């Protein structure tokens, strides 16, 4: 079971929108509607921001949105703000025997 | 609001066994949830290690299956991780996390996390 593939880094200017991709396989991302996304600021605990591909937990800004097409899930951050500078990880359910696999992580830089 | 807190030795000898506990407060360990361990080597990404249900059912990542055991103690509202034959490559922050379920379906996501505990493998 290999880690899901994410770009190492993505950057954007304040106010812009950026999209982070998360590519898996037909055994994980493409087979279940259970991709989640986590935001992690340096030295901090990961924070849960998207679940079931597209749903936002209460309290998470609507500037964060999730989508999926085939074996690739995506996280879009619109109206980029300085506070969005962090590492982002996707995670997919991959079946009952070995349920979870994380992505490689993406560092978002606000220019 | 469920809170999780990891505890255990911060230093483990190479070839030894890493033992960690995650204590729950503000909720019941017997609730309909899966309880996971996730680790993060310094400067690297997140790795899912395994999960346990209140019934004792476990699932482990293939990467750790041969040397990891998870257990749950409902009377103490905690669950535990043991990892054997550790090497320096196992140095990491270890997090415990909760995947809540309801009505037969689970979030399949890690809704709550502990603060993490740094475990260093070194002599």
PDB file of N, CA and C in Angstrom, chain B residues 2-38:
ATOM      1  N   UNK B   2     -14.440  15.397  23.084  1.00  0.00           N
ATOM      2  CA  UNK B   2     -13.467  14.351  23.398  1.00  0.00           C
ATOM      3  C   UNK B   2     -12.053  14.927  23.391  1.00  0.00           C
ATOM      4  N   UNK B   3     -11.273  14.566  24.396  1.00  0.00           N
ATOM      5  CA  UNK B   3      -9.855  14.945  24.411  1.00  0.00           C
ATOM      6  C   UNK B   3      -9.012  13.687  24.554  1.00  0.00           C
ATOM      7  N   UNK B   4      -7.907  13.671  23.814  1.00  0.00           N
ATOM      8  CA  UNK B   4      -6.997  12.532  23.827  1.00  0.00           C
ATOM      9  C   UNK B   4      -5.632  12.989  24.297  1.00  0.00           C
ATOM     10  N   UNK B   5      -4.951  12.144  25.087  1.00  0.00           N
ATOM     11  CA  UNK B   5      -3.633  12.495  25.602  1.00  0.00           C
ATOM     12  C   UNK B   5      -2.725  11.280  25.572  1.00  0.00           C
ATOM     13  N   UNK B   6      -1.632  11.411  24.802  1.00  0.00           N
ATOM     14  CA  UNK B   6      -0.662  10.327  24.720  1.00  0.00           C
ATOM     15  C   UNK B   6       0.309  10.384  25.896  1.00  0.00           C
ATOM     16  N   UNK B   7       0.807   9.229  26.292  1.00  0.00           N
ATOM     17  CA  UNK B   7       1.838   9.179  27.328  1.00  0.00           C
ATOM     18  C   UNK B   7       2.720   7.973  27.097  1.00  0.00           C
ATOM     19  N   UNK B   8       3.933   8.044  27.637  1.00  0.00           N
ATOM     20  CA  UNK B   8       4.879   6.952  27.509  1.00  0.00           C
ATOM     21  C   UNK B   8       6.301   7.484  27.517  1.00  0.00           C
ATOM     22  N   UNK B   9       7.263   6.585  27.461  1.00  0.00           N
ATOM     23  CA  UNK B   9       8.679   7.005  27.469  1.00  0.00           C
ATOM     24  C   UNK B   9       9.018   7.813  26.228  1.00  0.00           C
ATOM     25  N   UNK B  10       9.809   8.852  26.426  1.00  0.00           N
ATOM     26  CA  UNK B  10      10.242   9.658  25.300  1.00  0.00           C
ATOM     27  C   UNK B  10      11.512   9.133  24.656  1.00  0.00           C
ATOM     28  N   UNK B  11      12.133   8.154  25.286  1.00  0.00           N
ATOM     29  CA  UNK B  11      13.391   7.586  24.778  1.00  0.00           C
ATOM     30  C   UNK B  11      13.319   6.072  24.865  1.00  0.00           C
ATOM     31  N   UNK B  12      13.600   5.411  23.765  1.00  0.00           N
ATOM     32  CA  UNK B  12      13.576   3.952  23.712  1.00  0.00           C
ATOM     33  C   UNK B  12      14.897   3.480  23.104  1.00  0.00           C
ATOM     34  N   UNK B  13      15.412   2.391  23.649  1.00  0.00           N
ATOM     35  CA  UNK B  13      16.662   1.811  23.145  1.00  0.00           C
ATOM     36  C   UNK B  13      16.439   1.106  21.809  1.00  0.00           C
ATOM     37  N   UNK B  14      17.427   1.204  20.908  1.00  0.00           N
ATOM     38  CA  UNK B  14      17.319   0.434  19.655  1.00  0.00           C
ATOM     39  C   UNK B  14      17.127  -1.045  19.957  1.00  0.00           C
ATOM     40  N   UNK B  15      16.298  -1.683  19.149  1.00  0.00           N
ATOM     41  CA  UNK B  15      15.893  -3.091  19.262  1.00  0.00           C
ATOM     42  C   UNK B  15      14.912  -3.324  20.416  1.00  0.00           C
ATOM     43  N   UNK B  16      14.577  -2.273  21.129  1.00  0.00           N
ATOM     44  CA  UNK B  16      13.629  -2.395  22.226  1.00  0.00           C
ATOM     45  C   UNK B  16      12.186  -2.272  21.775  1.00  0.00           C
ATOM     46  N   UNK B  17      11.293  -2.163  22.757  1.00  0.00           N
ATOM     47  CA  UNK B  17       9.863  -2.047  22.491  1.00  0.00           C
ATOM     48  C   UNK B  17       9.340  -0.676  22.911  1.00  0.00           C
ATOM     49  N   UNK B  18       8.650  -0.050  21.993  1.00  0.00           N
ATOM     50  CA  UNK B  18       8.012   1.240  22.243  1.00  0.00           C
ATOM     51  C   UNK B  18       6.606   0.960  22.761  1.00  0.00           C
ATOM     52  N   UNK B  19       6.265   1.572  23.895  1.00  0.00           N
ATOM     53  CA  UNK B  19       4.927   1.374  24.472  1.00  0.00           C
ATOM     54  C   UNK B  19       4.305   2.726  24.778  1.00  0.00           C
ATOM     55  N   UNK B  20       3.160   2.978  24.192  1.00  0.00           N
ATOM     56  CA  UNK B  20       2.452   4.243  24.394  1.00  0.00           C
ATOM     57  C   UNK B  20       1.002   3.986  24.776  1.00  0.00           C
ATOM     58  N   UNK B  21       0.450   4.938  25.513  1.00  0.00           N
ATOM     59  CA  UNK B  21      -0.949   4.872  25.911  1.00  0.00           C
ATOM     60  C   UNK B  21      -1.635   6.166  25.524  1.00  0.00           C
ATOM     61  N   UNK B  22      -2.879   6.058  25.138  1.00  0.00           N
ATOM     62  CA  UNK B  22      -3.705   7.218  24.823  1.00  0.00           C
ATOM     63  C   UNK B  22      -4.907   7.217  25.762  1.00  0.00           C
ATOM     64  N   UNK B  23      -4.997   8.250  26.586  1.00  0.00           N
ATOM     65  CA  UNK B  23      -6.089   8.361  27.545  1.00  0.00           C
ATOM     66  C   UNK B  23      -7.166   9.292  27.004  1.00  0.00           C
ATOM     67  N   UNK B  24      -8.402   8.882  27.200  1.00  0.00           N
ATOM     68  CA  UNK B  24      -9.549   9.641  26.706  1.00  0.00           C
ATOM     69  C   UNK B  24     -10.231  10.359  27.852  1.00  0.00           C
ATOM     70  N   UNK B  25     -10.615  11.598  27.623  1.00  0.00           N
ATOM     71  CA  UNK B  25     -11.462  12.308  28.581  1.00  0.00           C
ATOM     72  C   UNK B  25     -12.585  13.008  27.820  1.00  0.00           C
ATOM     73  N   UNK B  26     -13.693  13.257  28.501  1.00  0.00           N
ATOM     74  CA  UNK B  26     -14.816  13.929  27.861  1.00  0.00           C
ATOM     75  C   UNK B  26     -15.651  13.012  26.983  1.00  0.00           C
ATOM     76  N   UNK B  27     -15.467  11.724  27.133  1.00  0.00           N
ATOM     77  CA  UNK B  27     -16.228  10.781  26.332  1.00  0.00           C
ATOM     78  C   UNK B  27     -15.937   9.368  26.794  1.00  0.00           C
ATOM     79  N   UNK B  28     -16.503   8.402  26.112  1.00  0.00           N
ATOM     80  CA  UNK B  28     -16.324   7.002  26.497  1.00  0.00           C
ATOM     81  C   UNK B  28     -15.508   6.254  25.458  1.00  0.00           C
ATOM     82  N   UNK B  29     -14.523   5.491  25.923  1.00  0.00           N
ATOM     83  CA  UNK B  29     -13.701   4.679  25.023  1.00  0.00           C
ATOM     84  C   UNK B  29     -14.551   3.574  24.408  1.00  0.00           C
ATOM     85  N   UNK B  30     -15.689   3.289  25.038  1.00  0.00           N
ATOM     86  CA  UNK B  30     -16.577   2.247  24.512  1.00  0.00           C
ATOM     87  C   UNK B  30     -17.554   2.788  23.486  1.00  0.00           C
ATOM     88  N   UNK B  31     -17.460   4.059  23.184  1.00  0.00           N
ATOM     89  CA  UNK B  31     -18.375   4.645  22.200  1.00  0.00           C
ATOM     90  C   UNK B  31     -18.097   4.061  20.824  1.00  0.00           C
ATOM     91  N   UNK B  32     -19.032   4.280  19.931  1.00  0.00           N
ATOM     92  CA  UNK B  32     -18.945   3.747  18.572  1.00  0.00           C
ATOM     93  C   UNK B  32     -17.895   4.536  17.790  1.00  0.00           C
ATOM     94  N   UNK B  33     -16.640   4.179  18.007  1.00  0.00           N
ATOM     95  CA  UNK B  33     -15.536   4.871  17.352  1.00  0.00           C
ATOM     96  C   UNK B  33     -14.398   3.897  17.126  1.00  0.00           C
ATOM     97  N   UNK B  34     -13.613   4.185  16.114  1.00  0.00           N
ATOM     98  CA  UNK B  34     -12.345   3.485  15.931  1.00  0.00           C
ATOM     99  C   UNK B  34     -11.251   4.404  16.459  1.00  0.00           C
ATOM    100  N   UNK B  35     -10.280   3.815  17.158  1.00  0.00           N
ATOM    101  CA  UNK B  35      -9.199   4.569  17.795  1.00  0.00           C
ATOM    102  C   UNK B  35      -7.885   4.219  17.105  1.00  0.00           C
ATOM    103  N   UNK B  36      -7.228   5.251  16.576  1.00  0.00           N
ATOM    104  CA  UNK B  36      -6.048   5.024  15.735  1.00  0.00           C
ATOM    105  C   UNK B  36      -4.766   5.578  16.334  1.00  0.00           C
ATOM    106  N   UNK B  37      -3.655   5.063  15.807  1.00  0.00           N
ATOM    107  CA  UNK B  37      -2.327   5.638  16.042  1.00  0.00           C
ATOM    108  C   UNK B  37      -1.769   6.086  14.694  1.00  0.00           C
ATOM    109  N   UNK B  38      -1.204   7.290  14.690  1.00  0.00           N
ATOM    110  CA  UNK B  38      -0.583   7.888  13.506  1.00  0.00           C
ATOM    111  C   UNK B  38       0.774   8.412  13.946  1.00  0.00           C
TER     112      UNK B  38
END
